[in-house]
Amino acid sequence: MNKSELIELLYSSDEEEVYIEINDTLYEIEIGHQEETFDGFDTVYPASLTLKPKQE
């Protein structure tokens, strides 16, 4: 999903809170960053934002 698609979905929702659901458990979100990576063969994965569950 690209950033503009996510922003559009968030703005179009009436709810104020955003969580990540894993196995029926809700977690707050932690935003990270993934550097561009090369798989060693022929694929390059672009730099990206990551959404991770916040570990308390």
PDB file of C-alpha atoms in Angstrom:
ATOM      1  CA  MET A   1       0.000   0.000   0.000  1.00  0.00           C
ATOM      2  CA  ASN A   2       1.367   3.424  -0.752  1.00  0.00           C
ATOM      3  CA  LYS A   3       1.318   6.322   1.699  1.00  0.00           C
ATOM      4  CA  SER A   4      -1.415   8.317  -0.069  1.00  0.00           C
ATOM      5  CA  GLU A   5      -3.774   5.304  -0.059  1.00  0.00           C
ATOM      6  CA  LEU A   6      -3.294   4.878   3.689  1.00  0.00           C
ATOM      7  CA  ILE A   7      -3.822   8.593   4.347  1.00  0.00           C
ATOM      8  CA  GLU A   8      -7.007   8.582   2.256  1.00  0.00           C
ATOM      9  CA  LEU A   9      -8.380   5.583   4.172  1.00  0.00           C
ATOM     10  CA  LEU A  10      -7.555   7.209   7.524  1.00  0.00           C
ATOM     11  CA  TYR A  11      -9.183  10.524   6.582  1.00  0.00           C
ATOM     12  CA  SER A  12     -12.337   8.857   5.254  1.00  0.00           C
ATOM     13  CA  SER A  13     -12.947   6.983   8.526  1.00  0.00           C
ATOM     14  CA  ASP A  14     -15.141   8.386  11.311  1.00  0.00           C
ATOM     15  CA  GLU A  15     -13.131   6.680  14.069  1.00  0.00           C
ATOM     16  CA  GLU A  16     -10.380   8.633  15.822  1.00  0.00           C
ATOM     17  CA  GLU A  17      -8.190   5.802  17.158  1.00  0.00           C
ATOM     18  CA  VAL A  18      -5.971   3.525  15.035  1.00  0.00           C
ATOM     19  CA  TYR A  19      -4.629   0.155  16.182  1.00  0.00           C
ATOM     20  CA  ILE A  20      -3.001  -2.927  14.679  1.00  0.00           C
ATOM     21  CA  GLU A  21      -4.949  -6.145  15.263  1.00  0.00           C
ATOM     22  CA  ILE A  22      -2.997  -9.381  15.648  1.00  0.00           C
ATOM     23  CA  ASN A  23      -4.778 -12.587  16.685  1.00  0.00           C
ATOM     24  CA  ASP A  24      -7.801 -10.677  18.062  1.00  0.00           C
ATOM     25  CA  THR A  25      -5.589  -8.398  20.203  1.00  0.00           C
ATOM     26  CA  LEU A  26      -5.333  -4.653  19.542  1.00  0.00           C
ATOM     27  CA  TYR A  27      -1.955  -2.901  19.760  1.00  0.00           C
ATOM     28  CA  GLU A  28      -0.989   0.759  19.542  1.00  0.00           C
ATOM     29  CA  ILE A  29       1.118   1.648  16.495  1.00  0.00           C
ATOM     30  CA  GLU A  30       4.820   2.403  16.354  1.00  0.00           C
ATOM     31  CA  ILE A  31       6.102   3.907  13.099  1.00  0.00           C
ATOM     32  CA  GLY A  32       9.506   2.855  11.831  1.00  0.00           C
ATOM     33  CA  HIS A  33      11.639   3.146   8.720  1.00  0.00           C
ATOM     34  CA  GLN A  34      13.093   0.422   6.507  1.00  0.00           C
ATOM     35  CA  GLU A  35      16.105   1.333   4.387  1.00  0.00           C
ATOM     36  CA  GLU A  36      16.238   0.322   0.719  1.00  0.00           C
ATOM     37  CA  THR A  37      17.399  -3.291   0.484  1.00  0.00           C
ATOM     38  CA  PHE A  38      18.787  -5.520  -2.262  1.00  0.00           C
ATOM     39  CA  ASP A  39      18.094  -9.270  -2.122  1.00  0.00           C
ATOM     40  CA  GLY A  40      21.491 -10.154  -3.604  1.00  0.00           C
ATOM     41  CA  PHE A  41      20.041 -11.339  -6.905  1.00  0.00           C
ATOM     42  CA  ASP A  42      17.911  -8.946  -8.927  1.00  0.00           C
ATOM     43  CA  THR A  43      15.304  -7.342  -6.670  1.00  0.00           C
ATOM     44  CA  VAL A  44      15.592  -3.982  -4.920  1.00  0.00           C
ATOM     45  CA  TYR A  45      13.009  -3.131  -2.282  1.00  0.00           C
ATOM     46  CA  PRO A  46      12.491   0.629  -1.881  1.00  0.00           C
ATOM     47  CA  ALA A  47      12.843   2.474   1.408  1.00  0.00           C
ATOM     48  CA  SER A  48       9.546   2.441   3.266  1.00  0.00           C
ATOM     49  CA  LEU A  49       7.681   3.303   6.444  1.00  0.00           C
ATOM     50  CA  THR A  50       6.788   0.411   8.715  1.00  0.00           C
ATOM     51  CA  LEU A  51       3.812   0.119  11.044  1.00  0.00           C
ATOM     52  CA  LYS A  52       4.579  -2.145  13.981  1.00  0.00           C
ATOM     53  CA  PRO A  53       2.706  -3.031  17.142  1.00  0.00           C
ATOM     54  CA  LYS A  54       4.012  -1.024  20.087  1.00  0.00           C
ATOM     55  CA  GLN A  55       5.476  -3.460  22.628  1.00  0.00           C
ATOM     56  CA  GLU A  56       4.728  -2.299  26.166  1.00  0.00           C
TER      57      GLU A  56
END
